[in-house]
Amino acid sequence: MIFVKKWLLIVMFSLPLATFAQDTLINKLDSLTRKKDSAGKQINNINPAAYNNTTELDFKSYFILLGSSLKQEFTKPFHMTKKDWRNFGIFTGGAAAVYFFGDKPIQQAALRLRNRNTAINNVSKYVTNFGGLYEGYTLVGLASYGLIFKNKKIVTTTLLATQSYITAGALESVLKYLTGETRPSYYPAGVEAKPRFLGPFSKTSKSASGKNEYSSFPSGHTTVAFAAATVFASEYRDKPVVPIIAYSAATLIGVSRITENKHWATDVLAGAAVGFLSGKQVVNNYHRYAKIKTSEKKKNSVSFMLHFNYDHLEPGLVYHFR
C-alpha cells in the first residue's frame, strides 16, 4: 500500500531520532522486563485531568515513544509468555480453518453480493477509502478540533492514534513482504481465485489487469483502521458509544476489503489482530510515560502551606527533592 510506504519513511527517521534523543525515559518505558506485557491488562488513568502540561507529548517525547513502541512490536516474539503463545496458537488455528475452508467461498459470495446490489457496490467503494487516505483526514480533523477547543485529551489521543497507525503499518508491511500472498484480484477472469503464500521476493505486485499491487496478507487498510480505533476505544472506554463507533467503522472497512475483491477473509482477521495489539501497546506505553512524568513532577516540586500555631497562622514552603 502506497500510504503505508510513506509512513515507513517516517519510521526510518524516527528510530535513529529516538535513539539520539533518548534519556533514561526509554529504558523506563521498556516493558519487556516487566511482568505485565505491553499489550496485556494494564490499569490506565483516562480521566481528562490526567492529560495535562506534565503528560502532554512534545516533539522529542513523541518520537521516543514511537521508537519504544516499534522496538516492543518487533521484538515481541522473543518475549512472549506461555499465555501469549497459547493465545497465538488459538488464533492461528482459527485463521487456518478460515484459510482452508472459508476464504474461497467467502470471496465468491462477497463478489456475487456486490455485483447484484448497486447500493452495496457504491457503499463498499466509499467505506474502503476510510482505511487509507480518508483516515488521515479524520485524524487531522480531530487533532484540529482538540487544538481549537483546547482539549488536551483529544489531541493526545489523536497523536497516539498516529503512533499506532505507523507502528501497525510498519509491522504489516514486513508481514506482507515475508508472506507474499496473492490477492483475489491477482487472478484473471475465468481462473478460480485461491489464496497462495509465495514467500519473500515473490512477484505478486501485478494484478490480472496489470495494475501495481502489494502482497495480500495481512490487510493494510484493516490493520491501520483497527490500530487507530483501538486507541480511541481504549482512551474513551468510559463512553461506550466511542468504542462501538470506532470498532464498527474498522469492521466495515475490513469487510469492504473483501467486497472490493482486494483481500481474503484471513487477511482481514490478521489485520484486525495486528491493529488491535498495536493500539493496545501504544496506549499502554503512553500511560507508563504519563506515570513517569507525573512521578517526576511530584518528587521535585514546591508546595505552599499554612500552619495554625499559637493563635496565629504561619506560612511555609515545602520542597520535594527527587
Coordinates of C-alpha atoms in Angstrom, one line a residue:
M1 CA 0.0 0.0 0.0
I2 CA 1.4 3.4 -1.0
F3 CA 0.3 5.2 2.1
V4 CA 2.0 2.7 4.3
K5 CA 5.2 3.0 2.4
K6 CA 5.1 6.8 3.0
W7 CA 4.7 6.2 6.7
L8 CA 7.7 3.8 6.6
L9 CA 9.8 6.8 5.6
I10 CA 8.8 8.5 8.8
V11 CA 9.6 5.3 10.8
M12 CA 13.1 5.1 9.2
F13 CA 13.8 8.6 10.6
S14 CA 12.0 8.1 13.9
L15 CA 14.1 5.2 15.1
P16 CA 17.5 6.9 15.0
L17 CA 15.9 10.1 16.3
A18 CA 14.5 8.2 19.3
T19 CA 17.9 6.7 19.9
F20 CA 19.7 10.1 19.6
A21 CA 17.1 11.9 21.9
Q22 CA 16.7 9.2 24.4
D23 CA 17.5 9.5 28.1
T24 CA 16.6 7.2 30.9
L25 CA 13.0 7.5 29.8
I26 CA 13.2 5.0 27.0
N27 CA 14.7 2.5 29.4
K28 CA 11.8 3.0 31.9
L29 CA 9.3 2.6 29.1
D30 CA 10.8 -0.7 28.0
S31 CA 8.2 -3.0 29.5
L32 CA 9.8 -6.2 28.2
T33 CA 11.5 -6.8 31.6
R34 CA 8.2 -6.3 33.4
K35 CA 5.8 -9.0 34.4
K36 CA 2.9 -7.3 32.7
D37 CA 3.0 -7.5 28.9
S38 CA 2.9 -4.3 26.9
A39 CA -0.3 -5.3 25.2
G40 CA -1.8 -7.0 28.2
K41 CA -4.1 -5.8 31.0
Q42 CA -2.9 -2.6 32.5
I43 CA -4.8 0.0 34.6
N44 CA -4.7 3.3 32.9
N45 CA -5.9 6.7 34.1
I46 CA -8.2 8.0 31.3
N47 CA -9.6 10.9 33.4
P48 CA -9.4 14.1 31.3
A49 CA -7.4 15.7 34.1
A50 CA -4.6 13.2 33.5
Y51 CA -3.9 14.8 30.1
N52 CA -2.1 18.0 31.1
N53 CA 1.0 20.0 30.7
T54 CA 3.0 17.4 32.6
T55 CA 1.9 14.4 30.5
E56 CA 1.5 16.1 27.1
L57 CA 3.6 14.9 24.1
D58 CA 6.1 17.2 22.6
F59 CA 8.3 16.5 19.5
K60 CA 11.0 14.7 21.5
S61 CA 8.7 12.5 23.7
Y62 CA 6.5 11.7 20.7
F63 CA 9.4 10.0 18.8
I64 CA 10.9 8.4 21.9
L65 CA 7.5 6.7 22.5
L66 CA 7.3 5.8 18.8
G67 CA 10.7 4.3 18.9
S68 CA 9.9 2.4 22.0
S69 CA 6.7 1.1 20.6
L70 CA 8.4 -0.1 17.4
K71 CA 11.0 -1.9 19.4
Q72 CA 8.5 -3.7 21.5
E73 CA 6.4 -4.6 18.5
F74 CA 9.2 -6.2 16.5
T75 CA 10.9 -7.9 19.5
K76 CA 7.6 -9.3 20.8
P77 CA 8.2 -12.9 19.6
F78 CA 11.3 -13.1 21.8
H79 CA 9.5 -12.1 24.9
M80 CA 6.2 -13.9 24.7
T81 CA 4.8 -15.7 27.7
K82 CA 3.1 -19.1 27.8
K83 CA -0.2 -17.3 27.8
D84 CA 0.8 -15.3 24.7
W85 CA 1.8 -18.4 22.9
R86 CA -1.4 -20.1 23.9
N87 CA -3.5 -17.2 22.5
F88 CA -1.4 -17.1 19.4
G89 CA -1.9 -20.8 18.8
I90 CA -5.7 -20.4 19.3
F91 CA -5.8 -17.5 16.8
T92 CA -3.6 -19.3 14.3
G93 CA -5.8 -22.4 14.4
G94 CA -8.9 -20.3 13.8
A95 CA -7.3 -18.4 11.0
A96 CA -6.0 -21.6 9.4
A97 CA -9.6 -23.0 9.4
V98 CA -10.8 -19.9 7.7
Y99 CA -7.9 -20.1 5.2
F100 CA -8.6 -23.7 4.2
F101 CA -12.4 -23.7 4.4
G102 CA -13.6 -20.2 4.2
D103 CA -11.5 -17.9 2.1
K104 CA -12.7 -19.0 -1.3
P105 CA -16.4 -19.4 -0.6
I106 CA -16.5 -16.0 1.3
Q107 CA -14.7 -14.3 -1.5
Q108 CA -17.1 -15.7 -4.1
A109 CA -20.2 -14.9 -2.0
A110 CA -18.9 -11.3 -1.5
L111 CA -18.4 -10.8 -5.2
R112 CA -21.9 -12.1 -6.0
L113 CA -23.4 -9.8 -3.4
R114 CA -21.6 -6.8 -4.7
N115 CA -22.3 -7.5 -8.3
R116 CA -26.0 -8.0 -7.7
N117 CA -26.5 -4.9 -5.4
T118 CA -25.6 -1.5 -6.7
A119 CA -26.0 0.2 -3.3
I120 CA -23.6 -2.2 -1.7
N121 CA -21.2 -1.7 -4.5
N122 CA -21.2 2.1 -4.1
V123 CA -21.1 2.0 -0.3
S124 CA -18.2 -0.5 -0.3
K125 CA -16.1 1.7 -2.6
Y126 CA -16.7 4.7 -0.2
V127 CA -16.1 2.9 3.0
T128 CA -12.9 1.2 1.9
N129 CA -11.2 4.7 1.5
F130 CA -11.5 5.3 5.2
G131 CA -8.9 2.7 5.8
G132 CA -6.4 4.7 3.8
L133 CA -6.2 8.4 2.9
Y134 CA -9.6 9.4 4.4
E135 CA -8.5 8.1 7.8
G136 CA -5.6 10.6 7.7
Y137 CA -8.1 13.4 7.1
T138 CA -10.2 12.2 10.0
L139 CA -7.2 12.2 12.4
V140 CA -6.2 15.7 11.2
G141 CA -9.7 16.9 11.8
L142 CA -9.8 15.5 15.3
A143 CA -6.5 17.0 16.2
S144 CA -7.6 20.4 14.9
Y145 CA -10.7 20.2 17.0
G146 CA -8.7 19.5 20.1
L147 CA -6.3 22.3 19.5
I148 CA -9.1 24.9 18.7
F149 CA -11.1 24.0 21.8
K150 CA -8.0 23.3 24.0
N151 CA -9.0 19.7 24.7
K152 CA -5.7 18.0 25.6
K153 CA -7.2 14.6 25.8
I154 CA -8.4 14.6 22.2
V155 CA -5.1 16.0 20.9
T156 CA -3.1 13.4 22.9
T157 CA -5.4 10.5 21.8
T158 CA -5.1 11.6 18.1
L159 CA -1.3 11.7 18.4
L160 CA -1.3 8.2 19.9
A161 CA -3.6 7.1 17.1
T162 CA -0.9 8.2 14.6
Q163 CA 1.7 6.3 16.5
S164 CA -0.4 3.2 16.4
Y165 CA -1.1 3.8 12.7
I166 CA 2.7 4.0 12.0
T167 CA 3.6 1.1 14.2
A168 CA 0.9 -1.2 12.9
G169 CA 1.6 -0.2 9.3
A170 CA 5.4 -0.9 9.7
L171 CA 4.6 -4.4 11.1
E172 CA 2.0 -5.1 8.4
S173 CA 4.4 -4.1 5.6
V174 CA 7.1 -6.5 6.9
L175 CA 4.5 -9.3 7.1
K176 CA 3.4 -8.6 3.5
Y177 CA 7.0 -8.9 2.3
L178 CA 7.5 -12.1 4.2
T179 CA 4.3 -13.9 3.1
G180 CA 3.9 -12.7 -0.5
E181 CA 0.3 -13.8 -0.7
T182 CA -1.7 -13.5 -3.9
R183 CA -4.7 -11.2 -3.8
P184 CA -8.1 -12.3 -5.1
S185 CA -7.7 -9.7 -7.9
Y186 CA -4.4 -11.3 -8.9
Y187 CA -6.3 -13.9 -11.0
P188 CA -7.7 -13.2 -14.5
A189 CA -11.3 -13.7 -15.4
G190 CA -12.2 -17.4 -15.8
V191 CA -9.5 -18.5 -13.4
E192 CA -10.6 -19.6 -9.9
A193 CA -9.1 -17.3 -7.3
K194 CA -7.4 -19.0 -4.4
P195 CA -5.0 -17.7 -1.7
R196 CA -1.4 -18.7 -2.1
F197 CA 1.6 -17.8 0.0
L198 CA 4.6 -17.4 -2.2
G199 CA 7.0 -16.2 0.4
P200 CA 9.6 -13.3 0.2
F201 CA 10.8 -12.0 -3.2
S202 CA 7.6 -13.3 -4.8
K203 CA 6.2 -11.5 -7.8
T204 CA 2.7 -10.5 -6.6
S205 CA 3.0 -6.8 -7.4
K206 CA 0.8 -7.0 -10.6
S207 CA -2.9 -7.8 -10.7
A208 CA -4.6 -9.6 -13.6
S209 CA -5.3 -6.2 -15.2
G210 CA -1.6 -5.1 -14.9
K211 CA -2.1 -2.6 -12.0
N212 CA 0.6 -2.4 -9.3
E213 CA -0.5 -4.2 -6.1
Y214 CA 1.2 -5.5 -3.0
S215 CA 1.0 -8.8 -1.1
S216 CA -2.4 -9.5 0.4
F217 CA -1.5 -10.7 3.9
P218 CA -2.5 -9.0 6.1
S219 CA -4.9 -6.3 5.0
G220 CA -3.2 -3.0 5.4
H221 CA -6.5 -1.0 5.4
T222 CA -7.9 -3.2 8.2
T223 CA -4.7 -3.1 10.2
V224 CA -4.4 0.7 10.4
A225 CA -8.2 1.1 10.9
F226 CA -8.2 -1.2 13.9
A227 CA -4.9 0.4 15.2
A228 CA -6.5 3.8 15.3
A229 CA -9.9 2.5 16.5
T230 CA -8.3 0.6 19.4
V231 CA -6.6 3.8 20.7
F232 CA -9.8 5.8 20.7
A233 CA -11.8 2.9 22.2
S234 CA -9.2 2.4 25.0
E235 CA -8.9 6.1 25.8
Y236 CA -12.7 6.6 25.8
R237 CA -13.8 3.3 27.2
D238 CA -15.8 5.3 29.8
K239 CA -18.0 6.5 27.0
P240 CA -19.5 3.2 25.5
V241 CA -20.6 4.9 22.3
V242 CA -17.0 5.7 21.3
P243 CA -15.7 2.0 21.2
I244 CA -18.9 1.0 19.4
I245 CA -18.4 3.6 16.7
A246 CA -14.6 3.0 16.5
Y247 CA -14.8 -0.8 16.1
S248 CA -17.9 -0.7 13.9
A249 CA -16.1 1.6 11.5
A250 CA -13.0 -0.5 11.5
T251 CA -15.0 -3.7 10.9
L252 CA -16.9 -2.1 8.0
I253 CA -13.5 -1.1 6.4
G254 CA -12.3 -4.7 6.8
V255 CA -15.5 -6.1 5.2
S256 CA -15.2 -3.6 2.4
R257 CA -11.7 -5.0 1.5
I258 CA -13.4 -8.4 0.9
T259 CA -16.3 -7.0 -1.2
E260 CA -13.8 -4.9 -3.2
N261 CA -12.0 -8.2 -4.0
K262 CA -8.8 -6.9 -2.6
H263 CA -8.3 -9.3 0.3
W264 CA -9.3 -12.7 1.7
A265 CA -11.1 -13.2 5.0
T266 CA -7.9 -14.3 6.7
D267 CA -6.2 -11.1 5.6
V268 CA -8.8 -9.1 7.4
L269 CA -8.7 -11.3 10.5
A270 CA -4.9 -11.0 10.7
G271 CA -5.1 -7.2 10.1
A272 CA -7.6 -6.7 12.8
A273 CA -5.4 -8.6 15.3
V274 CA -2.3 -6.8 14.4
G275 CA -4.0 -3.4 14.6
F276 CA -5.7 -4.2 17.9
L277 CA -2.5 -5.4 19.6
S278 CA -0.6 -2.4 18.2
G279 CA -3.2 0.0 19.5
K280 CA -3.1 -1.5 23.0
Q281 CA 0.6 -1.5 23.1
V282 CA 0.8 2.2 22.1
V283 CA -1.8 3.2 24.6
N284 CA -0.2 1.4 27.5
N285 CA 3.2 2.8 26.5
Y286 CA 1.9 6.3 26.8
H287 CA 0.3 5.7 30.2
R288 CA 3.6 4.4 31.5
Y289 CA 5.1 7.6 30.2
A290 CA 2.4 9.6 31.9
K291 CA 3.1 7.9 35.3
I292 CA 6.8 8.5 35.0
K293 CA 6.3 12.2 34.2
T294 CA 3.7 12.6 37.0
S295 CA 6.0 10.9 39.5
E296 CA 8.9 13.1 38.5
K297 CA 6.7 16.2 38.9
K298 CA 5.7 15.2 42.4
K299 CA 9.2 14.2 43.5
N300 CA 10.7 17.6 42.6
S301 CA 8.1 20.2 43.4
V302 CA 7.4 23.2 45.7
S303 CA 4.2 23.4 47.7
F304 CA 2.8 26.2 49.9
M305 CA 1.2 25.5 53.2
L306 CA -0.4 27.3 56.2
H307 CA 0.1 26.0 59.7
F308 CA -2.0 27.3 62.7
N309 CA 0.2 27.7 65.7
Y310 CA -0.3 29.5 69.0
D311 CA -3.4 31.5 67.8
H312 CA -1.8 32.7 64.5
L313 CA -1.1 31.4 61.0
E314 CA 2.4 30.6 59.9
P315 CA 3.0 30.3 56.2
G316 CA 5.6 27.9 54.8
L317 CA 7.1 26.3 51.7
V318 CA 7.8 22.6 51.2
Y319 CA 10.3 21.5 48.6
H320 CA 10.2 17.8 47.5
F321 CA 13.5 16.5 46.2
R322 CA 13.8 13.7 43.7

